[in-house]
Amino acid sequence: MHNLKRRSWAEPFKIKMVEPLKMTTREYREKVLKEAGYNTFLLKSEDVYIDLLTDSGTNAMSEYQWAGMMLGDEAYAGSKNFYHLEHNVQKYYGYKYLVPTHQGRGAEHLISKILIKKGDYIPGNMYFTTTRLHQELAGGTFIDVIIDEAHDPQNEHPFKGNIDLQKLEDLIKKVGPQKIPYVSVAATVNMAGGQPISMANLKQVRELTSKYGIKIILDATRAIENAYFIKIREEGYKDKSIEEILYEFCSYTDGATMSAKKDLLVNIGGFLALNDYDIFEEARNLVVVYEGLHTYGGLAGRDMEAMARGIEEAINYDHIRARIGQVEYVGQKLIDANIPIVRPIGGHAIFLDAKKFLPHIPQIQFPAQTLAAEIYLDSGVRTMERGIVSAGRNKETGDHYYPKLELVRLTFPRRVYTQAHCDVTIESIIEVFENRDSIRGLKMIYEPKYLRFFQARFERL
Ligand SMILES: *Cc1c(COP(=O)(O)O)cnc(C)c1O
């Protein structure tokens, strides 16, 4: 079927429908970027040529998924699309019970509310924004127990998403197992740059938590990308299918939250999957309050059908190889051109190291924000800041947080862009890199109170 050695990662699909893109001039981009306050979040999508802002909900669906949309059973209760989705979650992820939700955070809300009591601790392999927020809103405190290597952008550890078992056991001993409702395990850790966790590590976490009667809830948002890395990098998995690896992986956990807008190739959707009947029953009661009846959870029947079919396509080896292959292709070309990026190359995104890229711009002049703006100006490619602007301010002192990492994220939607689009992106970044000495920093002229990176405005210095 495939020849690992010689064939490239080329796309296992052809294009049937196209969405025209607006080609703009540098002069035009100067104008609209200024109007957008040098913040790529404030650009209009139609002014963007290649949109690498996020891989969330930006996927291209297949003809099989679109055909499924026409088979939407929009009954209020008992939609047949729900049963298809339930069947596929049971078959591929292996959990017994399914509660659909409108997207990932809907599932995080339910599980946090059910399992977390005030004063509890939730250890995990690096936080994710919405996951941690729901844990905190339920009265818990998130504790990062990821291995130290995850915090070092140059460390080439193949499984930077691994949990440090010593840190986890120390916490259990310190606060007591009854204060830890579950370990929150993310598969390919988004905030560490899309880095995977190994099967061996998850198995050890299972053994340790079983000893203390602590559950594991998986953030399965990018578990299929994680399964691919296990196949490629972990001993003993080379000859296993993505399907087998995913099934084994989930078997070491008690349940999962899912943002289907990533791995599952849809534009909206999510779910909570569980093995424990009592927890499921509570989730099924609560979902009615916050999302919708337990057989649609805030989704149309057609959305559930697209998700059910998306699972079947997402676990296909040729698909996942091309998806991650595309990200690797861009990352490797950037490495070859001596562009500083976070290593190793992650599953869904590439992170430019803006501190190394623009060493003459001090952090207070927003080097990553500046770099994202310059890349847009050069080519119409939209990326986003993950540095001092995203980090926000310290509530007590009012000063900026000064994060160690000043990054620009290039996130790749699935099945959307061609290799030529990748080449434009690479060429543009190289061009900006060659002219980096002439780039000046930015000054913040408007700062929103919450999550400022979305709406902050800047001026050129
Ligand atoms: C996107 C994401 C979520 C939240 O899901 P939404 O669908 O955006 O609500 C949770 N965890 C991870 C790792 C994510 O990437």
Coordinates of N, CA and C and ligand atoms in Angstrom, one line a residue, residues 54-56 102-106 108 128-131 186-191 219-222 257-262 268-270 348, ligand 1:
T54 N -4.9 29.0 12.9 CA -5.3 27.9 13.7 C -5.7 26.7 12.9
D55 N -5.6 25.5 13.5 CA -6.1 24.3 12.8 C -7.4 23.9 13.4
S56 N -8.1 24.8 14.1 CA -9.3 24.5 14.8 C -10.6 24.8 14.0
H102 N -21.1 20.6 21.8 CA -21.0 21.5 20.6 C -19.5 21.6 20.2
Q103 N -18.6 21.6 21.1 CA -17.2 21.5 20.8 C -16.4 21.0 22.0
G104 N -15.1 21.1 22.0 CA -14.3 20.5 23.1 C -14.6 21.1 24.5
R105 N -14.7 22.4 24.6 CA -14.9 23.0 25.9 C -16.2 22.6 26.5
G106 N -17.2 22.3 25.7 CA -18.5 21.8 26.3 C -18.3 20.5 27.1
E108 N -15.4 19.6 28.4 CA -14.5 19.9 29.5 C -15.4 20.5 30.6
F128 N -3.9 23.4 29.0 CA -4.5 24.0 27.8 C -5.5 25.1 28.3
T129 N -5.6 26.2 27.6 CA -6.4 27.3 28.1 C -7.8 27.0 28.6
T130 N -8.6 26.4 27.7 CA -10.0 26.1 28.1 C -10.1 25.0 29.1
T131 N -9.3 24.0 29.0 CA -9.3 22.8 29.9 C -9.0 23.3 31.3
A186 N -3.1 15.1 28.0 CA -3.3 15.6 26.6 C -2.5 14.8 25.7
A187 N -3.1 14.4 24.6 CA -2.3 13.6 23.5 C -1.9 14.6 22.4
T188 N -0.7 14.6 22.1 CA 0.1 15.7 21.5 C -0.3 17.0 22.2
V189 N 0.7 17.5 23.0 CA 0.5 18.6 23.9 C 0.6 19.9 23.1
N190 N -0.5 20.6 22.9 CA -0.6 21.8 22.1 C 0.3 22.8 22.6
M191 N 0.3 23.2 23.9 CA 1.1 24.3 24.4 C 2.6 24.0 24.4
D219 N -7.4 14.2 27.0 CA -7.8 15.2 26.0 C -7.4 14.6 24.7
A220 N -8.4 14.0 24.0 CA -8.2 13.2 22.8 C -8.2 14.1 21.5
T221 N -8.2 15.4 21.7 CA -8.3 16.3 20.6 C -7.4 15.9 19.4
R222 N -6.1 15.6 19.7 CA -5.2 15.3 18.7 C -4.5 13.9 19.0
T257 N -12.2 13.9 26.6 CA -12.9 15.0 26.1 C -12.3 15.2 24.6
M258 N -13.2 15.7 23.7 CA -12.7 15.8 22.4 C -13.2 17.1 21.7
S259 N -12.2 17.8 21.1 CA -12.6 18.8 20.2 C -12.4 18.3 18.8
A260 N -13.5 17.9 18.2 CA -13.5 17.3 16.8 C -13.1 18.2 15.7
K261 N -13.0 19.5 16.1 CA -12.5 20.5 15.1 C -11.1 20.4 14.7
K262 N -10.3 19.5 15.4 CA -8.9 19.2 15.1 C -8.8 17.9 14.3
I268 N -17.1 21.9 13.1 CA -17.6 22.1 14.5 C -18.0 20.7 15.1
G269 N -17.9 20.6 16.4 CA -18.2 19.4 17.1 C -17.3 18.9 18.2
G270 N -17.8 18.1 19.0 CA -17.0 17.5 20.1 C -17.7 16.5 20.8
H348 N 1.0 19.6 14.6 CA 0.0 20.5 13.9 C 0.5 21.9 13.6
Ligands
LIG1 C1 -9.0 23.3 20.8 C2 -8.7 22.5 22.0 C3 -9.5 22.4 23.1 C4 -10.9 23.1 23.2 O1 -11.7 22.7 22.2 P1 -12.8 23.7 21.5 O2 -13.4 22.8 20.4 O3 -12.0 24.9 20.9 O4 -13.8 24.1 22.5 C5 -9.1 21.6 24.1 N1 -7.9 21.0 24.1 C6 -7.1 21.1 23.1 C7 -5.7 20.4 23.2 C8 -7.4 21.9 22.0 O5 -6.5 22.1 21.0

